Short mmCIF file of C-alpha atoms and ligand atoms in Angstrom, two decimals:
data_model
loop_
_atom_site.label_atom_id
_atom_site.label_comp_id
_atom_site.label_asym_id
_atom_site.label_seq_id
_atom_site.Cartn_x
_atom_site.Cartn_y
_atom_site.Cartn_z
CA UNK O 1 -3.54 -3.63 -34.69
CA UNK O 2 -4.20 -4.16 -31.17
CA UNK O 3 -2.41 -1.74 -29.09
CA UNK O 4 -1.82 -0.71 -25.27
CA UNK O 5 -0.72 2.63 -24.03
CA UNK O 6 1.09 2.58 -20.66
CA UNK O 7 1.51 5.95 -19.06
CA UNK O 8 4.47 6.16 -16.73
CA UNK O 9 7.69 4.18 -17.09
CA UNK O 10 8.37 3.43 -13.41
CA UNK O 11 8.37 0.14 -11.67
CA UNK O 12 4.78 -0.45 -12.52
CA UNK O 13 4.72 0.75 -16.06
CA UNK O 14 7.81 -0.82 -17.03
CA UNK O 15 6.56 -4.30 -15.60
CA UNK O 16 3.14 -3.66 -17.45
CA UNK O 17 4.57 -2.88 -20.73
CA UNK O 18 6.76 -5.81 -20.58
CA UNK O 19 3.97 -8.39 -19.76
CA UNK O 20 1.63 -7.01 -22.27
CA UNK O 21 4.36 -7.12 -25.10
CA UNK O 22 5.33 -10.71 -24.17
CA UNK O 23 1.65 -11.68 -24.41
CA UNK O 24 1.48 -10.35 -27.96
CA UNK O 25 0.45 -6.74 -27.71
CA UNK O 26 2.09 -3.58 -29.30
CA UNK O 27 2.75 -1.28 -26.50
CA UNK O 28 3.63 2.65 -26.32
CA UNK O 29 5.18 3.53 -23.10
CA UNK O 30 4.94 7.03 -22.55
CA UNK O 31 7.53 8.38 -19.83
CA UNK O 32 7.54 12.11 -19.27
CA UNK O 33 11.41 12.40 -17.95
CA UNK O 34 13.77 13.79 -18.96
CA UNK O 35 11.20 16.27 -20.72
CA UNK O 36 9.78 16.72 -17.58
CA UNK O 37 11.01 16.01 -13.94
CA UNK O 38 9.78 15.01 -10.74
CA UNK O 39 11.01 15.97 -7.31
CA UNK O 40 12.36 12.56 -6.53
CA UNK O 41 13.78 11.08 -9.72
CA UNK O 42 17.36 11.67 -10.75
CA UNK O 43 17.88 10.11 -14.11
CA UNK O 44 15.92 9.52 -17.07
CA UNK O 45 16.09 5.69 -16.80
CA UNK O 46 13.09 3.62 -16.57
CA UNK O 47 12.23 1.99 -13.24
CA UNK O 48 14.44 4.25 -11.42
CA UNK O 49 14.45 3.64 -7.62
CA UNK O 50 14.00 7.07 -6.08
CA UNK O 51 15.37 6.09 -2.43
CA UNK O 52 16.45 2.79 -0.98
CA UNK O 53 17.91 0.30 -3.19
CA UNK O 54 16.21 -2.71 -1.42
CA UNK O 55 13.32 -4.90 -2.53
CA UNK O 56 13.14 -6.02 1.15
CA UNK O 57 13.11 -9.77 2.20
CA UNK O 58 13.78 -12.34 -0.22
CA UNK O 59 12.53 -15.21 1.96
CA UNK O 60 9.57 -16.60 0.09
CA UNK O 61 8.54 -19.09 2.97
CA UNK O 62 8.43 -16.57 5.76
CA UNK O 63 8.07 -13.20 4.60
CA UNK O 64 5.00 -12.21 2.12
CA UNK O 65 7.31 -9.74 0.18
CA UNK O 66 9.68 -12.50 -0.19
CA UNK O 67 6.48 -14.64 -1.54
CA UNK O 68 5.74 -11.97 -3.89
CA UNK O 69 9.14 -11.98 -5.23
CA UNK O 70 8.85 -15.58 -5.92
CA UNK O 71 5.33 -15.31 -7.39
CA UNK O 72 6.50 -12.54 -9.69
CA UNK O 73 9.67 -14.60 -10.90
CA UNK O 74 7.25 -17.50 -11.85
CA UNK O 75 5.20 -15.13 -13.88
CA UNK O 76 8.02 -13.96 -15.94
CA UNK O 77 8.57 -10.51 -14.07
CA UNK O 78 10.91 -8.23 -15.93
CA UNK O 79 11.65 -6.18 -12.67
CA UNK O 80 12.37 -9.35 -10.82
CA UNK O 81 14.66 -10.75 -13.59
CA UNK O 82 16.57 -7.38 -13.61
CA UNK O 83 16.69 -7.31 -9.70
CA UNK O 84 18.20 -10.91 -9.75
CA UNK O 85 20.63 -9.82 -12.30
CA UNK O 86 21.99 -6.87 -10.62
CA UNK O 87 21.66 -7.94 -6.94
CA UNK O 88 24.19 -7.02 -4.33
CA UNK O 89 25.05 -8.84 -1.03
CA UNK O 90 22.48 -7.74 1.44
CA UNK O 91 22.03 -10.86 3.82
CA UNK O 92 18.38 -12.05 3.40
CA UNK O 93 17.12 -9.04 1.59
CA UNK O 94 17.10 -8.56 -2.33
CA UNK O 95 19.14 -5.34 -2.87
CA UNK O 96 20.18 -4.18 -6.33
CA UNK O 97 22.77 -2.06 -7.89
CA UNK O 98 20.16 0.83 -8.85
CA UNK O 99 22.02 2.01 -11.96
CA UNK O 100 22.55 -1.29 -13.46
CA UNK O 101 18.90 -2.40 -12.54
CA UNK O 102 17.36 0.66 -14.17
CA UNK O 103 19.88 0.41 -17.38
CA UNK O 104 18.61 -3.25 -17.57
CA UNK O 105 14.97 -2.68 -17.40
CA UNK O 106 15.46 0.50 -19.94
CA UNK O 107 17.41 -1.87 -22.26
CA UNK O 108 15.05 -4.72 -22.32
CA UNK O 109 12.13 -2.55 -23.15
CA UNK O 110 13.86 -0.33 -25.66
CA UNK O 111 15.07 -3.79 -27.75
CA UNK O 112 11.64 -5.34 -27.31
CA UNK O 113 10.14 -5.42 -30.99
CA UNK O 114 6.57 -4.69 -29.83
CA UNK O 115 7.53 -1.90 -27.26
CA UNK O 116 7.80 1.76 -28.46
CA UNK O 117 9.22 4.41 -25.74
CA UNK O 118 7.65 7.87 -26.03
CA UNK O 119 9.50 10.54 -24.13
CA UNK O 120 6.39 12.84 -23.27
CA UNK O 121 4.21 13.90 -20.57
CA UNK O 122 0.57 12.86 -20.93
CA UNK O 123 -1.14 15.73 -19.57
CA UNK O 124 -4.80 14.55 -19.29
CA UNK O 125 -6.62 11.21 -19.12
CA UNK O 126 -6.65 9.77 -22.82
CA UNK O 127 -10.07 9.45 -24.50
CA UNK O 128 -11.70 6.25 -25.45
CA UNK O 129 -10.24 6.44 -28.97
CA UNK O 130 -6.71 5.51 -27.55
CA UNK O 131 -8.07 2.15 -26.78
CA UNK O 132 -6.62 0.28 -23.61
CA UNK O 133 -4.41 2.46 -21.54
CA UNK O 134 -2.85 1.82 -18.11
CA UNK O 135 -2.14 4.73 -15.91
CA UNK O 136 1.05 4.06 -13.96
CA UNK O 137 2.23 7.48 -13.01
CA UNK O 138 3.22 6.81 -9.53
CA UNK O 139 3.16 8.95 -6.19
CA UNK O 140 4.47 11.94 -8.09
CA UNK O 141 2.03 11.93 -10.85
CA UNK O 142 2.56 15.17 -12.81
CA UNK O 143 0.13 18.10 -11.69
CA UNK O 144 -2.16 18.12 -15.10
CA UNK O 145 -2.49 14.50 -15.34
CA UNK O 146 -3.48 14.53 -11.32
CA UNK O 147 -6.21 17.18 -12.16
CA UNK O 148 -7.55 15.23 -14.91
CA UNK O 149 -7.61 11.99 -12.66
CA UNK O 150 -9.39 13.94 -9.93
CA UNK O 151 -11.92 14.98 -12.44
CA UNK O 152 -12.76 11.54 -13.57
CA UNK O 153 -12.55 9.80 -10.43
CA UNK O 154 -14.26 12.53 -8.04
CA UNK O 155 -12.01 15.17 -6.25
CA UNK O 156 -12.59 13.31 -3.00
CA UNK O 157 -11.19 10.17 -4.30
CA UNK O 158 -7.74 11.27 -5.08
CA UNK O 159 -5.15 11.92 -2.17
CA UNK O 160 -1.88 13.95 -2.43
CA UNK O 161 -0.54 12.70 0.73
CA UNK O 162 -1.00 9.56 2.66
CA UNK O 163 -1.76 9.86 6.35
CA UNK O 164 -0.79 6.29 7.35
CA UNK O 165 -1.75 5.11 10.84
CA UNK O 166 -0.26 1.86 11.96
CA UNK O 167 -1.87 -1.39 11.41
CA UNK O 168 -1.94 -4.11 14.07
CA UNK O 169 -2.40 -7.92 13.58
CA UNK O 170 -5.60 -8.59 15.42
CA UNK O 171 -4.01 -11.98 16.98
CA UNK O 172 -1.19 -9.87 18.54
CA UNK O 173 -3.56 -7.99 20.76
CA UNK O 174 -3.99 -8.74 24.38
CA UNK O 175 -7.81 -9.20 24.87
CA UNK O 176 -7.45 -9.72 28.56
CA UNK O 177 -6.96 -5.91 28.45
CA UNK O 178 -8.64 -5.00 25.29
CA UNK O 179 -12.52 -4.82 24.80
CA UNK O 180 -14.88 -4.23 21.89
CA UNK O 181 -17.26 -1.34 21.91
CA UNK O 182 -18.54 1.55 19.59
CA UNK O 183 -18.38 5.01 21.42
CA UNK O 184 -21.87 5.20 23.30
CA UNK O 185 -22.58 1.69 21.88
CA UNK O 186 -23.73 3.50 18.78
CA UNK O 187 -24.49 1.20 15.80
CA UNK O 188 -22.80 2.29 12.61
CA UNK O 189 -24.37 2.14 9.17
CA UNK O 190 -22.63 -1.02 8.19
CA UNK O 191 -21.81 -2.43 11.68
CA UNK O 192 -22.87 -3.35 15.27
CA UNK O 193 -22.51 -1.51 18.44
CA UNK O 194 -19.02 -3.20 19.25
CA UNK O 195 -17.25 -2.34 16.17
CA UNK O 196 -14.21 -0.98 17.80
CA UNK O 197 -11.25 -2.51 19.64
CA UNK O 198 -10.53 -0.19 22.83
CA UNK O 199 -7.33 0.01 24.87
CA UNK O 200 -7.46 1.97 28.08
CA UNK O 201 -5.11 4.09 29.56
CA UNK O 202 -4.80 5.65 33.35
CA UNK O 203 -3.53 9.33 33.79
CA UNK O 204 -0.14 8.22 34.57
CA UNK O 205 0.13 6.04 31.41
CA UNK O 206 -1.26 8.80 29.35
CA UNK O 207 1.24 11.40 30.44
CA UNK O 208 3.97 9.04 29.87
CA UNK O 209 2.86 8.28 26.53
CA UNK O 210 2.51 11.92 25.45
CA UNK O 211 6.02 12.57 26.73
CA UNK O 212 7.26 9.54 24.74
CA UNK O 213 5.60 10.89 21.62
CA UNK O 214 7.15 14.36 22.07
CA UNK O 215 10.44 13.05 22.68
CA UNK O 216 10.40 10.22 20.07
CA UNK O 217 12.66 10.76 17.09
CA UNK O 218 10.91 11.84 13.98
CA UNK O 219 11.63 12.13 10.26
CA UNK O 220 11.30 15.39 8.64
CA UNK O 221 9.15 16.60 5.61
CA UNK O 222 11.09 16.88 2.63
CA UNK O 223 11.63 20.40 1.29
CA UNK O 224 9.21 19.63 -1.76
CA UNK O 225 6.70 18.14 0.41
CA UNK O 226 6.32 21.24 2.65
CA UNK O 227 4.92 23.10 -0.09
CA UNK O 228 1.92 20.63 -0.50
CA UNK O 229 -0.78 21.37 1.95
CA UNK O 230 -2.17 18.63 3.94
CA UNK O 231 -5.54 18.65 5.97
CA UNK O 232 -5.90 19.41 9.71
CA UNK O 233 -7.54 15.98 9.87
CA UNK O 234 -4.27 14.31 8.95
CA UNK O 235 -2.19 16.05 11.66
CA UNK O 236 0.35 13.56 12.99
CA UNK O 237 -0.29 12.55 16.46
CA UNK O 238 2.90 13.93 17.76
CA UNK O 239 2.07 17.29 16.21
CA UNK O 240 -1.45 17.12 18.01
CA UNK O 241 0.50 15.89 21.39
CA UNK O 242 2.66 19.13 21.05
CA UNK O 243 -0.43 21.45 21.11
CA UNK O 244 -1.09 20.71 24.80
CA UNK O 245 -1.07 17.71 27.32
CA UNK O 246 -4.86 17.16 26.88
CA UNK O 247 -5.27 17.79 23.00
CA UNK O 248 -5.06 14.04 22.23
CA UNK O 249 -7.81 13.17 24.96
CA UNK O 250 -10.00 15.57 23.20
CA UNK O 251 -9.05 14.05 19.89
CA UNK O 252 -8.45 10.71 18.80
CA UNK O 253 -7.82 9.23 22.46
CA UNK O 254 -11.05 10.57 23.79
CA UNK O 255 -12.53 8.29 26.44
CA UNK O 256 -15.90 9.49 26.44
CA UNK O 257 -18.77 6.98 25.75
CA UNK O 258 -16.28 3.96 26.29
CA UNK O 259 -16.39 1.73 29.74
CA UNK O 260 -13.82 -0.90 30.19
CA UNK O 261 -16.16 -3.89 31.37
CA UNK O 262 -13.64 -5.12 33.72
CA UNK O 263 -13.29 -1.82 35.64
CA UNK O 264 -15.82 0.56 37.35
CA UNK O 265 -13.49 3.60 36.77
CA UNK O 266 -13.52 5.42 33.49
CA UNK O 267 -10.56 5.21 31.59
CA UNK O 268 -8.34 8.39 31.34
CA UNK O 269 -7.77 8.01 27.65
CA UNK O 270 -8.71 5.42 25.00
CA UNK O 271 -6.82 4.28 21.87
CA UNK O 272 -9.32 2.84 19.31
CA UNK O 273 -8.60 0.46 16.58
CA UNK O 274 -10.94 0.03 13.76
CA UNK O 275 -11.28 -2.96 11.30
CA UNK O 276 -9.13 -2.46 8.26
CA UNK O 277 -9.88 -5.46 6.02
CA UNK O 278 -13.00 -7.58 5.26
CA UNK O 279 -11.22 -10.59 6.82
CA UNK O 280 -11.11 -8.73 10.29
CA UNK O 281 -7.45 -9.70 10.58
CA UNK O 282 -5.97 -6.38 10.55
CA UNK O 283 -6.91 -3.25 12.66
CA UNK O 284 -5.74 0.34 12.22
CA UNK O 285 -5.02 2.61 15.11
CA UNK O 286 -7.57 5.49 14.66
CA UNK O 287 -6.05 8.87 14.13
CA UNK O 288 -2.29 7.60 14.69
CA UNK O 289 -0.75 9.00 11.47
CA UNK O 290 2.78 9.87 12.47
CA UNK O 291 6.14 11.05 11.42
CA UNK O 292 7.94 9.00 14.29
CA UNK O 293 10.81 6.92 12.95
CA UNK O 294 9.66 3.14 12.51
CA UNK O 295 11.87 1.75 15.35
CA UNK O 296 10.34 4.58 17.72
CA UNK O 297 6.86 3.67 16.83
CA UNK O 298 7.15 0.04 17.86
CA UNK O 299 8.95 1.05 21.21
CA UNK O 300 6.31 3.65 21.91
CA UNK O 301 3.07 1.95 20.79
CA UNK O 302 4.07 -1.28 22.63
CA UNK O 303 3.60 0.69 25.77
CA UNK O 304 0.00 1.16 25.19
CA UNK O 305 -1.94 -1.38 27.33
CA UNK O 306 -3.06 -4.33 25.19
CA UNK O 307 -0.02 -3.68 22.50
CA UNK O 308 2.93 -5.16 24.56
CA UNK O 309 3.22 -7.87 21.93
CA UNK O 310 1.68 -6.03 18.99
CA UNK O 311 2.91 -7.11 15.47
CA UNK O 312 2.43 -4.20 13.04
CA UNK O 313 1.32 -5.02 9.48
CA UNK O 314 2.27 -1.52 8.67
CA UNK O 315 3.90 1.48 10.39
CA UNK O 316 2.54 4.95 10.37
CA UNK O 317 3.74 7.67 8.09
CA UNK O 318 2.81 10.84 6.11
CA UNK O 319 4.18 11.48 2.82
CA UNK O 320 3.59 12.99 -0.52
CA UNK O 321 1.80 10.33 -2.45
CA UNK O 322 -0.84 10.70 -5.31
CA UNK O 323 -3.16 7.76 -4.97
CA UNK O 324 -6.74 7.02 -5.71
CA UNK O 325 -9.50 5.25 -3.76
CA UNK O 326 -9.23 2.06 -5.45
CA UNK O 327 -11.64 0.06 -3.46
CA UNK O 328 -14.29 2.41 -4.69
CA UNK O 329 -13.10 3.10 -8.22
CA UNK O 330 -11.49 -0.02 -9.63
CA UNK O 331 -12.94 -3.46 -10.54
CA UNK O 332 -11.15 -6.53 -10.20
CA UNK O 333 -9.23 -6.20 -13.31
CA UNK O 334 -7.83 -2.75 -12.37
CA UNK O 335 -10.33 -0.86 -14.74
CA UNK O 336 -11.68 2.32 -13.59
CA UNK O 337 -15.48 1.49 -13.39
CA UNK O 338 -16.37 4.73 -14.85
CA UNK O 339 -14.31 4.49 -17.84
CA UNK O 340 -13.40 0.90 -18.46
CA UNK O 341 -10.73 1.43 -21.11
CA UNK O 342 -8.49 2.93 -18.50
CA UNK O 343 -6.59 0.72 -16.19
CA UNK O 344 -4.40 1.88 -13.01
CA UNK O 345 -1.40 0.24 -11.70
CA UNK O 346 1.38 0.74 -9.39
CA UNK O 347 1.69 3.13 -6.23
CA UNK O 348 -1.10 5.39 -7.64
CA UNK O 349 -3.68 2.58 -6.82
CA UNK O 350 -2.69 2.42 -3.14
CA UNK O 351 -0.20 -0.16 -2.90
CA UNK O 352 3.15 0.67 -1.19
CA UNK O 353 6.51 -0.02 -2.17
CA UNK O 354 8.71 -0.89 -5.44
CA UNK O 355 7.78 -4.64 -5.32
CA UNK O 356 4.08 -4.32 -4.74
CA UNK O 357 3.89 -1.43 -7.56
CA UNK O 358 5.48 -3.71 -10.01
CA UNK O 359 3.44 -6.63 -9.12
CA UNK O 360 0.10 -4.45 -9.75
CA UNK O 361 1.69 -3.48 -12.92
CA UNK O 362 2.44 -6.92 -13.92
CA UNK O 363 -1.32 -7.82 -13.14
CA UNK O 364 -2.43 -4.91 -15.19
CA UNK O 365 -0.33 -5.68 -18.27
CA UNK O 366 -1.57 -9.24 -18.18
CA UNK O 367 -5.12 -8.20 -17.77
CA UNK O 368 -5.04 -5.60 -20.63
CA UNK O 369 -3.40 -7.86 -22.86
CA UNK O 370 -5.73 -10.87 -22.24
CA UNK O 371 -8.66 -8.55 -22.83
CA UNK O 372 -7.60 -7.27 -26.00
CA UNK O 373 -6.46 -10.48 -27.34
CA UNK O 374 -9.86 -12.12 -26.43
CA UNK O 375 -8.36 -14.47 -23.61
CA UNK O 376 -10.27 -13.51 -20.39
CA UNK O 377 -7.80 -13.77 -17.59
CA UNK O 378 -9.30 -14.55 -14.11
CA UNK O 379 -7.76 -12.70 -11.18
CA UNK O 380 -5.28 -14.65 -9.21
CA UNK O 381 -6.74 -16.47 -6.27
CA UNK O 382 -6.85 -14.64 -3.11
CA UNK O 383 -4.62 -17.11 -1.62
CA UNK O 384 -1.69 -16.05 -3.48
CA UNK O 385 0.41 -12.76 -2.67
CA UNK O 386 -0.82 -11.27 -6.04
CA UNK O 387 -4.35 -12.04 -5.27
CA UNK O 388 -4.37 -10.88 -1.76
CA UNK O 389 -2.80 -7.63 -2.48
CA UNK O 390 -5.20 -7.35 -5.47
CA UNK O 391 -8.35 -7.97 -3.54
CA UNK O 392 -7.42 -5.69 -0.82
CA UNK O 393 -7.12 -2.55 -3.04
CA UNK O 394 -10.04 -3.59 -5.18
CA UNK O 395 -12.62 -4.03 -2.31
CA UNK O 396 -11.11 -5.79 0.65
CA UNK O 397 -9.94 -2.59 2.26
CA UNK O 398 -12.18 -0.18 3.94
CA UNK O 399 -12.87 2.43 1.33
CA UNK O 400 -13.72 5.00 3.99
CA UNK O 401 -10.16 4.87 5.53
CA UNK O 402 -8.22 3.77 2.53
CA UNK O 403 -4.61 4.22 2.74
CA UNK O 404 -1.67 2.67 0.81
CA UNK O 405 -0.50 -0.87 1.90
CA UNK O 406 2.57 -3.23 1.63
CA UNK O 407 1.83 -6.90 1.09
CA UNK O 408 1.68 -8.74 4.49
CA UNK O 409 0.14 -12.15 5.49
CA UNK O 410 -2.59 -10.35 7.30
CA UNK O 411 -4.14 -9.84 3.60
CA UNK O 412 -4.37 -13.53 3.08
CA UNK O 413 -7.41 -15.70 3.86
CA UNK O 414 -6.99 -17.85 7.00
CA UNK O 415 -6.01 -21.27 6.62
CA UNK O 416 -8.59 -23.96 7.20
CA UNK O 417 -9.40 -24.95 10.76
CA UNK O 418 -7.21 -27.53 12.25
CA UNK O 419 -4.11 -26.22 10.32
CA UNK O 420 -1.11 -24.81 12.47
CA UNK O 421 -1.96 -21.17 12.70
CA UNK O 422 0.85 -19.61 14.87
CA UNK O 423 4.12 -17.80 13.89
CA UNK O 424 6.61 -19.49 11.49
CA UNK O 425 4.36 -22.39 10.85
CA UNK O 426 1.37 -20.33 9.83
CA UNK O 427 3.50 -18.08 7.36
CA UNK O 428 5.04 -21.28 5.94
CA UNK O 429 1.75 -22.82 5.42
CA UNK O 430 0.37 -19.76 3.84
CA UNK O 431 3.33 -19.39 1.50
CA UNK O 432 3.09 -23.26 0.36
CA UNK O 433 -0.46 -22.63 -0.22
CA UNK O 434 0.11 -19.53 -2.26
CA UNK O 435 2.65 -21.10 -4.55
CA UNK O 436 0.64 -24.20 -5.32
CA UNK O 437 -2.42 -21.85 -5.95
CA UNK O 438 -0.24 -19.72 -8.24
CA UNK O 439 0.78 -22.73 -10.49
CA UNK O 440 -2.76 -23.75 -10.76
CA UNK O 441 -3.63 -20.18 -11.79
CA UNK O 442 -0.71 -19.96 -14.17
CA UNK O 443 -1.89 -23.37 -15.75
CA UNK O 444 -5.47 -22.07 -16.28
CA UNK O 445 -5.03 -18.47 -16.93
CA UNK O 446 -6.98 -18.79 -20.22
CA UNK O 447 -9.82 -20.09 -18.41
CA UNK O 448 -12.96 -17.94 -18.40
CA UNK O 449 -13.50 -15.46 -15.88
C1 FAD S 501 10.63 10.45 -2.13
C2 FAD S 501 10.17 8.68 -2.16
C3 FAD S 501 10.82 7.75 -1.78
C4 FAD S 501 10.42 6.58 -1.73
N1 FAD S 501 11.14 5.39 -1.29
C5 FAD S 501 10.76 4.15 -1.37
C6 FAD S 501 11.58 3.21 -0.90
O1 FAD S 501 12.76 3.54 -0.28
N2 FAD S 501 11.34 1.73 -1.04
C7 FAD S 501 10.02 1.61 -1.70
O2 FAD S 501 9.82 0.44 -1.73
N3 FAD S 501 9.26 2.54 -2.00
C8 FAD S 501 9.60 3.81 -2.07
N4 FAD S 501 8.93 4.92 -2.57
C9 FAD S 501 7.67 4.68 -3.00
C10 FAD S 501 7.94 4.47 -4.60
O3 FAD S 501 7.74 5.48 -5.32
C11 FAD S 501 7.21 3.31 -5.32
O4 FAD S 501 7.53 2.18 -4.41
C12 FAD S 501 7.35 3.03 -6.61
O5 FAD S 501 8.54 3.81 -7.22
C13 FAD S 501 6.14 3.15 -7.10
O6 FAD S 501 6.16 2.63 -8.50
P1 FAD S 501 5.34 3.38 -9.55
O7 FAD S 501 5.75 2.68 -11.05
O8 FAD S 501 4.06 3.21 -9.28
O9 FAD S 501 5.74 4.93 -9.81
P2 FAD S 501 7.13 5.47 -10.38
O10 FAD S 501 8.29 4.28 -10.05
O11 FAD S 501 7.41 6.64 -9.66
O12 FAD S 501 6.88 5.65 -11.76
C14 FAD S 501 6.00 6.58 -12.34
C15 FAD S 501 6.40 7.25 -13.38
O13 FAD S 501 5.58 7.79 -14.21
C16 FAD S 501 6.25 8.99 -14.79
N5 FAD S 501 5.16 10.09 -14.92
C17 FAD S 501 4.38 10.87 -13.80
N6 FAD S 501 3.45 11.49 -14.46
C18 FAD S 501 3.47 11.29 -15.91
C19 FAD S 501 2.64 11.82 -16.85
N7 FAD S 501 1.77 12.63 -16.77
N8 FAD S 501 3.15 11.49 -18.33
C20 FAD S 501 4.26 10.74 -18.30
N9 FAD S 501 4.97 9.94 -17.41
C21 FAD S 501 4.51 10.26 -15.93
C22 FAD S 501 7.17 9.43 -13.64
O14 FAD S 501 8.28 10.18 -14.23
C23 FAD S 501 7.65 7.97 -13.35
O15 FAD S 501 8.64 7.69 -13.99
C24 FAD S 501 9.24 6.33 -2.59
C25 FAD S 501 8.45 7.26 -2.89
C26 FAD S 501 9.00 8.48 -2.84
C27 FAD S 501 8.15 9.60 -3.51
#
């Protein structure tokens, strides 16, 4: 009998189990709660929402997460069906009654004839005798399983904190101010001598910026996060600023080896941005991980010369978060290259958020089922939200600087030349293309890889 084991009954594991069972596989879903608790979960329900009750924008034509909702609905998602059934008034957002939602997911899986729910912690990565396994244990993966993942993946490829620097859409940067250059024009292993985008600051601008960082409103580490050590290399930018006026100028904002081609004086400080995806549409602010509140980040970072109109694909953060270096470790079917009977899904793959985690669970469940049932399942086209997110974590993102990512339009391949490429028109054209391509993919899902 073909069987799939799914470890973790959160957003991703519940969706993966549902998809695989609906495809015809028997599934054992292993969830450690209530036998073993996490720091954030409060109940023994599957798909518990640990914080906000919002799935964010539900606007499929103007927002990438709204588009992902729609793609999930069209793909028979249990998570989206239950979110729709338990939704609460929230303007353009999809917010849910968290108890009703979690209960709905739990009951649907408990009643599914092909699903068995086992309330137990899986303390190590299962051996090949288990057959196909999906690991969907989330940002708070239990300690013993984390240790086992680190052993299989390599210690350097499992993180316990995300150290998220903000990411800017390239087309929102002012190139009358910014310039491309690598420090000392040094050629990197994979690039040229002008790989970074540089933003110069005068002394006055730098002083004002440091003051703004120190005064900006921050979020605190949770009590249970304080006990997990994080590396000096991941210090929040405002913590560095608090160590002295010049600390940032000797750290991530050092101006040496960089010359603004439009000026003869050396900048007092420089903010550098490094390419973050293969498409070159997203650039991350080097060393700018921060605990500043999101609104404060937008306000303060837009004072940086060249970023006055910056649009952020992701804002900075620093949270307890267990995730693997997926671009290095996983293939396009979410299999661990070194142990292909193991798939990973959800936040542990380095996507961020309830919806993205469930979406990757959905794909993992379908891939695992198709593989076992001998119906190869091609990955979704990169022009869909599913495909753009999957391609990002399984290779599109830079493995050296990989950090968790929300779905956003910067992950999508550009529209053909001549198409409307700005603002709302661009988003709507990308969404329309995605939904058309999704339908084709769903229609041909049994086609060979
Ligand atoms: C404190 C906190 C707040 C967050 N707030 C938000 C938010 O507001 N909005 C948002 O979109 N995202 C938020 N996130 C991110 C959120 O966790 C993910 O978006 C989402 O829950 C990830 O889904 P998942 O299925 O990957 O993990 P989870 O939903 O966490 O599911 C993982 C499951 O695996 C189980 N498990 C762990 N280890 C084992 C094991 N060894 N054996 C068996 N079972 C195991 C856990 O009990 C859990 O049920 C937050 C995360 C944290 C930690």
